[in-house]
CSV table of C-alpha atoms in Angstrom, one decimal:
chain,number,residue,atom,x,y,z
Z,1,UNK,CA,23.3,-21.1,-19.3
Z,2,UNK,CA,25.4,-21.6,-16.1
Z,3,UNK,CA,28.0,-18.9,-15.7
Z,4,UNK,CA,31.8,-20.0,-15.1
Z,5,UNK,CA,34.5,-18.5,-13.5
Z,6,UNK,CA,37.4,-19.4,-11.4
Z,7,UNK,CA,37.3,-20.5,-8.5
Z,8,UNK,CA,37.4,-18.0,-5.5
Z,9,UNK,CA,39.2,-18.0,-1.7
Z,10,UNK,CA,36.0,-17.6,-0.4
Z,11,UNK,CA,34.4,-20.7,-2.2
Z,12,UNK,CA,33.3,-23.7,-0.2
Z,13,UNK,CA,35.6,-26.6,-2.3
Z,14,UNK,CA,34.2,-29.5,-0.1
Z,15,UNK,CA,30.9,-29.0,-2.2
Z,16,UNK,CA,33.0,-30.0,-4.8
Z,17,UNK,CA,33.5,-33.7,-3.4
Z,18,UNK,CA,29.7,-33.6,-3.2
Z,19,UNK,CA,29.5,-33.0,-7.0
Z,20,UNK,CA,32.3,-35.6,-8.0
Z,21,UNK,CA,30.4,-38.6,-6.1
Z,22,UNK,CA,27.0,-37.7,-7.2
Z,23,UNK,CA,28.6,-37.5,-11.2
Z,24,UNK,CA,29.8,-40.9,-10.7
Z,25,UNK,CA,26.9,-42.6,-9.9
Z,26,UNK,CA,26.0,-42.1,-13.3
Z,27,UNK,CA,28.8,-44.5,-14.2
Z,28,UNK,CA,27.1,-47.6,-12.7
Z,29,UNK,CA,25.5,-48.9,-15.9
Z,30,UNK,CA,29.3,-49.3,-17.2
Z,31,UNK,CA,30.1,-50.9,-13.6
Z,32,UNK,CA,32.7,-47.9,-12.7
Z,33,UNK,CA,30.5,-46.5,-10.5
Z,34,UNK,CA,32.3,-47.6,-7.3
Z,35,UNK,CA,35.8,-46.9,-8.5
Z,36,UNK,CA,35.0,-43.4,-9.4
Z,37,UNK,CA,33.0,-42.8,-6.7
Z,38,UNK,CA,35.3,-44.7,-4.4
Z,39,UNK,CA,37.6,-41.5,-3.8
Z,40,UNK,CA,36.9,-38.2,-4.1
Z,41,UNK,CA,39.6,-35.6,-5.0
Z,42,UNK,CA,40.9,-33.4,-1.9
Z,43,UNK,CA,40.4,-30.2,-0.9
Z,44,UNK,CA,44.4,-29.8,-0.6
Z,45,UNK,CA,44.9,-30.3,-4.3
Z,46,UNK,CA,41.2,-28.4,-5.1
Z,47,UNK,CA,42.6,-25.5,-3.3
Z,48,UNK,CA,45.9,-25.6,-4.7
Z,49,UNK,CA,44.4,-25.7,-7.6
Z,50,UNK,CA,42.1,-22.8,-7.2
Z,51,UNK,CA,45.2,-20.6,-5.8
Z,52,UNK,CA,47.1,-21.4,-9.0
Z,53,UNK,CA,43.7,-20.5,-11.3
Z,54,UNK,CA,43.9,-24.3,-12.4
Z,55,UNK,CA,40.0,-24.6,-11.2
Z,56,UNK,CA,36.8,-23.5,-13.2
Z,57,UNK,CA,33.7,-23.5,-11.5
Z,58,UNK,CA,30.2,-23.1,-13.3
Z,59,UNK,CA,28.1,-21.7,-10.9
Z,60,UNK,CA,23.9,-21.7,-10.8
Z,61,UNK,CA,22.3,-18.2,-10.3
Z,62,UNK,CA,22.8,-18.2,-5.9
Z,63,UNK,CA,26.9,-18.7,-7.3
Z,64,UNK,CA,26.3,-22.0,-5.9
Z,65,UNK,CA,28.9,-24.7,-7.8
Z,66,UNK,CA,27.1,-26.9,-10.1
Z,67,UNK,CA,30.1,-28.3,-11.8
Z,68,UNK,CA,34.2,-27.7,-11.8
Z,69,UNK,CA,36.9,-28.6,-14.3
Z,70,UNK,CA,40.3,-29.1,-12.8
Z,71,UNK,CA,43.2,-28.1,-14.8
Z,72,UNK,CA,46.9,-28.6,-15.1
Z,73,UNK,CA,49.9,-29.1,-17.4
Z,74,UNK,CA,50.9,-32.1,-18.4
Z,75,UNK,CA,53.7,-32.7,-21.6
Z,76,UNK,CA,53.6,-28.6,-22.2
Z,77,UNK,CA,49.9,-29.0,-22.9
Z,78,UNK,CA,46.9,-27.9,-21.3
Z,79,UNK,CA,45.3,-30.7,-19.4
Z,80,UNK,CA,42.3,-31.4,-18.2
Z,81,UNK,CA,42.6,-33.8,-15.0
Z,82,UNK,CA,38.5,-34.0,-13.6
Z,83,UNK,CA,35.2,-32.5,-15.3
Z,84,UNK,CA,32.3,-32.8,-13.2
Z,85,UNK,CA,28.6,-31.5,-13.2
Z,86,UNK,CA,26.1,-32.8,-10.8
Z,87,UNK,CA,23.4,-35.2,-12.4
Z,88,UNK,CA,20.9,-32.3,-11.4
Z,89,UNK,CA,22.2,-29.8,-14.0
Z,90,UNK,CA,22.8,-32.4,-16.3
Z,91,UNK,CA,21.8,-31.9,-20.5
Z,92,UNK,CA,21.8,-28.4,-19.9
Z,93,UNK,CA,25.3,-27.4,-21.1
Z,94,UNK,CA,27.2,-27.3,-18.3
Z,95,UNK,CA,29.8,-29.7,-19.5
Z,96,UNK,CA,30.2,-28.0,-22.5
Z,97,UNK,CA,30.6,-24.6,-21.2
Z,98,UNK,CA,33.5,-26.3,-18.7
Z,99,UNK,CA,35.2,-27.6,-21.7
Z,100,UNK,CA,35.0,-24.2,-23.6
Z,101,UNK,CA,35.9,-22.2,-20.2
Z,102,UNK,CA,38.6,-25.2,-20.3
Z,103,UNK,CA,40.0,-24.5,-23.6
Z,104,UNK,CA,39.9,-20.6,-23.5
Z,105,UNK,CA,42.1,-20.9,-19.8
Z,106,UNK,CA,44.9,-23.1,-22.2
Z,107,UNK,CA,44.9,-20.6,-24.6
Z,108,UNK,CA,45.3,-17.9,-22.1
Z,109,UNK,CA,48.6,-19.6,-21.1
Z,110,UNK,CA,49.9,-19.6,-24.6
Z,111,UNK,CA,48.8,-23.5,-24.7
Z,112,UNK,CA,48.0,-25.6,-28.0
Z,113,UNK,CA,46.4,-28.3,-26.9
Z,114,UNK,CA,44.3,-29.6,-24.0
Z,115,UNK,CA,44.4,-33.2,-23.6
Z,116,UNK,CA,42.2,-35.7,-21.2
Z,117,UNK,CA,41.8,-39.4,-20.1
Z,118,UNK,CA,38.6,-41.0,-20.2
Z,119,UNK,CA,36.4,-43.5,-20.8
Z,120,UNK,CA,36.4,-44.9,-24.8
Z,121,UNK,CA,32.7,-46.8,-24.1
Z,122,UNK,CA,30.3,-44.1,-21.9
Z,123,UNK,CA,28.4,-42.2,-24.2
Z,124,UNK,CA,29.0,-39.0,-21.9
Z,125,UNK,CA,32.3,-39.4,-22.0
Z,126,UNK,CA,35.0,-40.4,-25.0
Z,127,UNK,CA,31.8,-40.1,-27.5
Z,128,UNK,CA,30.7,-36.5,-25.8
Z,129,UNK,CA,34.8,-35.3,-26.6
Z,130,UNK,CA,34.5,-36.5,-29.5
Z,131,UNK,CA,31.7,-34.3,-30.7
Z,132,UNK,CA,33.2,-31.3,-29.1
Z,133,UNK,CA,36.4,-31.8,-31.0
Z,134,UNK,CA,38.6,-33.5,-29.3
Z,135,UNK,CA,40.0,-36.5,-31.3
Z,136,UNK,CA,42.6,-39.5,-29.9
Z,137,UNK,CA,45.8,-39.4,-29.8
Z,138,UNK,CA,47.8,-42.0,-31.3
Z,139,UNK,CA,50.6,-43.1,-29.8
Z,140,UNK,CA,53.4,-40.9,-30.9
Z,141,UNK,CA,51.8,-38.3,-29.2
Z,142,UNK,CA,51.4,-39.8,-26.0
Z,143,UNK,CA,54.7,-38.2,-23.6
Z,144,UNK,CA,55.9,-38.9,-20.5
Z,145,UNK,CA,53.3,-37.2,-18.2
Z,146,UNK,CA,50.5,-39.1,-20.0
Z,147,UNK,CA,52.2,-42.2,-19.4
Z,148,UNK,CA,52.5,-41.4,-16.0
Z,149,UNK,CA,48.9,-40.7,-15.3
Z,150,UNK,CA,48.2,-44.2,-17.4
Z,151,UNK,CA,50.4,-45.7,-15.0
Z,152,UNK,CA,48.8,-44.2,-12.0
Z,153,UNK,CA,45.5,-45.0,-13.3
Z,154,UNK,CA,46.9,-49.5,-14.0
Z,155,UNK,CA,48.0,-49.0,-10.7
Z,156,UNK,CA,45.0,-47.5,-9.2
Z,157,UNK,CA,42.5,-50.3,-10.5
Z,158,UNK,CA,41.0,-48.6,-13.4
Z,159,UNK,CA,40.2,-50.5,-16.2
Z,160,UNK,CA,43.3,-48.9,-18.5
Z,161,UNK,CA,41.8,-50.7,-21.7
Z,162,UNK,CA,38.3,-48.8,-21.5
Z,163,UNK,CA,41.0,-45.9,-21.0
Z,164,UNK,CA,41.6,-43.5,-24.0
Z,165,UNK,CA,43.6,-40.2,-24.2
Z,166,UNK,CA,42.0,-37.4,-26.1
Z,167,UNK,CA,43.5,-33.9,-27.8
Z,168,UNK,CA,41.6,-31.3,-28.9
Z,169,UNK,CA,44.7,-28.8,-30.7
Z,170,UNK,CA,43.8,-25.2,-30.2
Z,171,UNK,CA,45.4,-23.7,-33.0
């Protein structure tokens, strides 16, 4: 089992890019593997992350990163804005243990929900929340800060009607 923990000052974030581009090749049999892997997200925002204690790493056992989650708040819930484990580690948990270090971080905050975008139609992705507990939100539930990531994600070519937002309530 991979361990998780934050992410440190004296962690090498670029490896994180590394991760991101290699998870989205596995995204090519759905066709989104250039647009996910078109852009990776930047160190600025991964270390702004990390000095807020909005990023998880999961870690093999050199403490080498394996996999992150990057976190935020969005609509006074818990958010989860990127998951990624590299194709290497994959089936071995490390996704799940993300999403529980993901879930346990909200409820440190005093959060009740984590929420997500993602895919409705790749197994490892709306499916795989699914099973972990996450269910979809309907549309009441959907506030303004979701709405503006759907809008950023329309305006940033992703195919919005693949798109599903996801809740799993923590209490």
């Amino acid at each position: 089992m991979p361990t998780i923990r934050a992410a440190r000052e004296d962690d090498d974030l670029a490896t994180l890019g590394t991760i991101e581009r290699e998870a989205a090749r596995l995204f090519a049999p759905w066709g989104l593997d250039v647009l996910f892997g078109s852009a990776t997200t930047p160190v600025a925002i991964l270390d702004e992350a990390r000095r807020e204690q909005r990023l998880l790493l999961a870690v093999d056992h050199q403490d080498r990163p394996i996999g992150f989650a990057l976190l935020s708040r969005v609509d006074w819930h818990g958010h989860l804005d990127e998951l990624d484990v590299h194709p290497d580690h994959g089936q071995r948990g490390v996704g799940r243990a993300l999403v529980e270090a993901s879930i346990e971080w909200a409820r440190a905050r005093g959060l009740t929900r984590l929420t997500l975008a993602t895919m409705r139609d790749v197994p490892f992705n709306g499916p795989w929340y699914l099973r972990l507990g996450f269910r979809e939100l309907d549309e009441r539930e959907i506030g303004p800060g979701m709405r503006t990531i759907f809008q950023r994600e329309l305006a940033g070519g992703y195919p919005v009607e693949r798109r599903v937002f996801l809740a799993r309530d923590l209490v």
